[in-house]
mmCIF file with all atom_site columns, C-alpha atoms in Angstrom:
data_model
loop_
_atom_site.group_PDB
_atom_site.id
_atom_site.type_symbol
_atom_site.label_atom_id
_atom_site.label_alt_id
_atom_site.label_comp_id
_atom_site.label_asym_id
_atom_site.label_entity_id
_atom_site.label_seq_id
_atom_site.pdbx_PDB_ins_code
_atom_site.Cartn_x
_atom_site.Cartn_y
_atom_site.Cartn_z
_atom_site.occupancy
_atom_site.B_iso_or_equiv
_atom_site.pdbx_formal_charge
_atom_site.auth_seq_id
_atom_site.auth_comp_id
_atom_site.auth_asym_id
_atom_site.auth_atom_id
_atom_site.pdbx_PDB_model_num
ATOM 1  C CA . UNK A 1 1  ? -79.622 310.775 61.021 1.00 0.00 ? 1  UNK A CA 1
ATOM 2  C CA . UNK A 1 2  ? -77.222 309.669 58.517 1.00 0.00 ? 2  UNK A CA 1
ATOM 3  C CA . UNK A 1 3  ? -73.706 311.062 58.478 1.00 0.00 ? 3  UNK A CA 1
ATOM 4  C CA . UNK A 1 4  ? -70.880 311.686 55.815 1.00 0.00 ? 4  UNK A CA 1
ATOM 5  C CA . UNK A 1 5  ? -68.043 310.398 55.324 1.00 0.00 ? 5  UNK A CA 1
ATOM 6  C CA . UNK A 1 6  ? -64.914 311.673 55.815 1.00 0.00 ? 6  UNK A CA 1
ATOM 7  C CA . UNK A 1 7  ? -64.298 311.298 52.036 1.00 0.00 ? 7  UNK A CA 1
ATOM 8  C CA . UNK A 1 8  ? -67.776 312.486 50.760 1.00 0.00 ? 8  UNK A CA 1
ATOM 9  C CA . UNK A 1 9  ? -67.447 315.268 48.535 1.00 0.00 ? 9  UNK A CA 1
ATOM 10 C CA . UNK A 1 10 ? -70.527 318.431 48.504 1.00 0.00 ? 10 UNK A CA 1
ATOM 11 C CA . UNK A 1 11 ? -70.771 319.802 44.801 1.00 0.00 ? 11 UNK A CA 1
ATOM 12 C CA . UNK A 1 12 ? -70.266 323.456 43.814 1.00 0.00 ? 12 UNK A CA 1
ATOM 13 C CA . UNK A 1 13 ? -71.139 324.170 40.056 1.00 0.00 ? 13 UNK A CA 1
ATOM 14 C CA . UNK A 1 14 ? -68.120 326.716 40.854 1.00 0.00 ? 14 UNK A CA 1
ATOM 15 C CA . UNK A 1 15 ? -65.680 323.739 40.587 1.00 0.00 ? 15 UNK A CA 1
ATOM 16 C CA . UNK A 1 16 ? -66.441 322.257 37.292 1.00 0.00 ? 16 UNK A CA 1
ATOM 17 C CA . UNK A 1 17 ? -66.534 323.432 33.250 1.00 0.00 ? 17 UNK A CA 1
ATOM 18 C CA . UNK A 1 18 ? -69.107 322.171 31.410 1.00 0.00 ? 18 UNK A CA 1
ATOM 19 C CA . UNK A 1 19 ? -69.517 323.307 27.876 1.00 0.00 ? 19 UNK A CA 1
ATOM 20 C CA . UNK A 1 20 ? -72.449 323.128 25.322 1.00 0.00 ? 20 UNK A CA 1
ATOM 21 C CA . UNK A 1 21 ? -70.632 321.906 21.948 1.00 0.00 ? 21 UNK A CA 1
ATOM 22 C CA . UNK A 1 22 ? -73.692 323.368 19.723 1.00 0.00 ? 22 UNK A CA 1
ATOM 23 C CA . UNK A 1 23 ? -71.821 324.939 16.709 1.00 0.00 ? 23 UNK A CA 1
ATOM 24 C CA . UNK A 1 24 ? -69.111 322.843 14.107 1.00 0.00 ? 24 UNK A CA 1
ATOM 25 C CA . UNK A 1 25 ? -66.160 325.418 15.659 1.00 0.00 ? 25 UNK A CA 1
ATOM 26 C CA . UNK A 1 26 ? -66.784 323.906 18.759 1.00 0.00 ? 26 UNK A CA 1
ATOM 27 C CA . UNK A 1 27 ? -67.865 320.288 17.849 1.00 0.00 ? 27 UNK A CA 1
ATOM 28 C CA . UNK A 1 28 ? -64.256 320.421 16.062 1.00 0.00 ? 28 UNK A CA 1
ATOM 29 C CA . UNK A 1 29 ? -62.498 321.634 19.116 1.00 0.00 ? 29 UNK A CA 1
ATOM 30 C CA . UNK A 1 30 ? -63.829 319.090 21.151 1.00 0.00 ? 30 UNK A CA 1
ATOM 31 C CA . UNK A 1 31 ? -63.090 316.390 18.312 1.00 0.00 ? 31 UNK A CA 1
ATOM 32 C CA . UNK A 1 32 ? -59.894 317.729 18.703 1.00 0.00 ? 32 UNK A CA 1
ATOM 33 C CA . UNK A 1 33 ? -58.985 317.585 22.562 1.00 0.00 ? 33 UNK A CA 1
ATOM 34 C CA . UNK A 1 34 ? -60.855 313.418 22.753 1.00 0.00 ? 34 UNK A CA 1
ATOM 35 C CA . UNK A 1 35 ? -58.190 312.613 19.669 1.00 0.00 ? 35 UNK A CA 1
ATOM 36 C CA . UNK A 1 36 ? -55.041 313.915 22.125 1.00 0.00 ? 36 UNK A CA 1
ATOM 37 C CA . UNK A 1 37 ? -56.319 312.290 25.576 1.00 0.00 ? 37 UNK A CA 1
ATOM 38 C CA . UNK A 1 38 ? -55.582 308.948 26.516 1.00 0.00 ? 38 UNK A CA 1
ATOM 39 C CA . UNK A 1 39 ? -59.048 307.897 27.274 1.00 0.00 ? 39 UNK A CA 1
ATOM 40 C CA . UNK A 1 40 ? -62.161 309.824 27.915 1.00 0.00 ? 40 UNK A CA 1
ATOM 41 C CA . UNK A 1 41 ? -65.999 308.873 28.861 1.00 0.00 ? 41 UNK A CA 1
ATOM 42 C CA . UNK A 1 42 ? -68.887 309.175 26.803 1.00 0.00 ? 42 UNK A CA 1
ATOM 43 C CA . UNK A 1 43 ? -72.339 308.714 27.962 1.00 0.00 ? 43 UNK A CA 1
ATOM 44 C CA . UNK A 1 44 ? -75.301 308.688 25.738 1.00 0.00 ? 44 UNK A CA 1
ATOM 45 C CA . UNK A 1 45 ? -78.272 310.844 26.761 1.00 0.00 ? 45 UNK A CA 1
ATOM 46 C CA . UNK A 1 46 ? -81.851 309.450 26.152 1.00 0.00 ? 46 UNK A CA 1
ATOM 47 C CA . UNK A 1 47 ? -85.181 311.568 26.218 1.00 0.00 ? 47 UNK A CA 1
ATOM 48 C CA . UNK A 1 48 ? -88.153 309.211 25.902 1.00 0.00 ? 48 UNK A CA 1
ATOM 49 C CA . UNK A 1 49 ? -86.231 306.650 24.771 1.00 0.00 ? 49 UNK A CA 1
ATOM 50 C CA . UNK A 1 50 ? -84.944 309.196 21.616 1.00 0.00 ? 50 UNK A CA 1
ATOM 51 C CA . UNK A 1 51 ? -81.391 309.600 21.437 1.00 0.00 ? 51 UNK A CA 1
ATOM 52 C CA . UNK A 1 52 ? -80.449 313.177 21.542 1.00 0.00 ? 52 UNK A CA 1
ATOM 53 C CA . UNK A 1 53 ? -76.659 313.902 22.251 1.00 0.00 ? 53 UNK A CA 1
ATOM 54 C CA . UNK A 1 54 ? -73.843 312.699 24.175 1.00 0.00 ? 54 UNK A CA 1
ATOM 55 C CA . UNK A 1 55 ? -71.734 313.462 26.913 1.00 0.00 ? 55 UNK A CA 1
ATOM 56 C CA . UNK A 1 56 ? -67.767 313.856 26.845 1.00 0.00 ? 56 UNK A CA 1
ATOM 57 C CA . UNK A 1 57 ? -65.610 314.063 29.487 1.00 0.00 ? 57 UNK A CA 1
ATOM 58 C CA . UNK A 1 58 ? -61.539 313.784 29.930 1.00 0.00 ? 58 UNK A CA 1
ATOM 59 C CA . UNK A 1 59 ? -61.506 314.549 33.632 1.00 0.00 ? 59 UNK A CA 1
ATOM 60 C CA . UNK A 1 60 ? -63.480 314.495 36.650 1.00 0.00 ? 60 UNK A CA 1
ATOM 61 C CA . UNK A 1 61 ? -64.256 318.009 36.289 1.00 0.00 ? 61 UNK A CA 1
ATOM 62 C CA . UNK A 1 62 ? -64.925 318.965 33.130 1.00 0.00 ? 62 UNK A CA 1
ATOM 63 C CA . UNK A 1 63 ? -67.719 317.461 30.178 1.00 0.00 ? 63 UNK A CA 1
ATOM 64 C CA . UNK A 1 64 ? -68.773 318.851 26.831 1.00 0.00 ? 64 UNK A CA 1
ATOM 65 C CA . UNK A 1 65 ? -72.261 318.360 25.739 1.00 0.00 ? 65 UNK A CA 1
ATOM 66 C CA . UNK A 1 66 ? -73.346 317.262 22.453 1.00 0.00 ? 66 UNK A CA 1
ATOM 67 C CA . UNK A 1 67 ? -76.908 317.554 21.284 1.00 0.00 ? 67 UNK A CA 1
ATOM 68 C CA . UNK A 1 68 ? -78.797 316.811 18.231 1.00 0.00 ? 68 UNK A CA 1
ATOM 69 C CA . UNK A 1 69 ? -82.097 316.335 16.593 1.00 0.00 ? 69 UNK A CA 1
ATOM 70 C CA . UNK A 1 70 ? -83.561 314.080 13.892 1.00 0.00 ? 70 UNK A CA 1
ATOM 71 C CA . UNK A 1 71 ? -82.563 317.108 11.175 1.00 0.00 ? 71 UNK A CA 1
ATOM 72 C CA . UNK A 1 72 ? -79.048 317.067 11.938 1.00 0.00 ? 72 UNK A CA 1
ATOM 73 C CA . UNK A 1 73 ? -77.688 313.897 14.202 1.00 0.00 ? 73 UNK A CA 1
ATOM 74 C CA . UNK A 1 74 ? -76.360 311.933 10.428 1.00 0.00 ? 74 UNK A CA 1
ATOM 75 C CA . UNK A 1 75 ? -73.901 315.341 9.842  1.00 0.00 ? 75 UNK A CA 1
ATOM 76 C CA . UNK A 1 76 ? -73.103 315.722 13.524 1.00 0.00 ? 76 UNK A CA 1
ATOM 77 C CA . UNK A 1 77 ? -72.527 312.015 14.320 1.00 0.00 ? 77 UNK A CA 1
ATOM 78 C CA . UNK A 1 78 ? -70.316 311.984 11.126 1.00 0.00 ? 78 UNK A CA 1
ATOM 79 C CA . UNK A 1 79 ? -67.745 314.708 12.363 1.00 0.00 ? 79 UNK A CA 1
ATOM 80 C CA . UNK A 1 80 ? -66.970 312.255 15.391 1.00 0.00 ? 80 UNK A CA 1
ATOM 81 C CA . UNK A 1 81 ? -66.721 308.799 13.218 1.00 0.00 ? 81 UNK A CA 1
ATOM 82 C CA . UNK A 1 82 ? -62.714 309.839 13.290 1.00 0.00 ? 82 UNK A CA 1
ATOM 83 C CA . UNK A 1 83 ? -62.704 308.772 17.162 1.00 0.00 ? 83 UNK A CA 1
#
């Protein structure tokens, strides 16, 4: 059998704030918070080898989701060229 560590961590979905940023208000807000952290992650999320959103985060517990479509990624890619 394989143990844990003393420093493994179990995850609770209770513990952690992940947002869908699917409307301009919110796209803006998140805009907003990346521009006033010192550094945040961004992964880019793939389906089929399509690109259809990214992934924020500015702390271990928290990421904002970003998803688009062939229709709309020029517009929503534009409101984050600021960063």
């Amino acid at each position: 059998t394989e143990t844990l560590s003393a420093d493994a961590k179990t995850f609770s979905s209770a513990d952690v704030n992940y947002k869908l940023a699917d409307t301009p208000a919110l796209r803006k807000q998140l805009i907003e918070k990346l521009k006033t952290q010192k550094e945040f992650s961004v992964e880019a999320i793939h389906h089929e080898s399509v690109l259809i959103g990214f992934a924020f985060a500015c702390a271990p517990t928290e990421a904002a989701l970003v998803s688009f479509d062939k229709d709309n990624v020029q517009m929503i890619l534009a409101e984050f060229a600021g960063l």
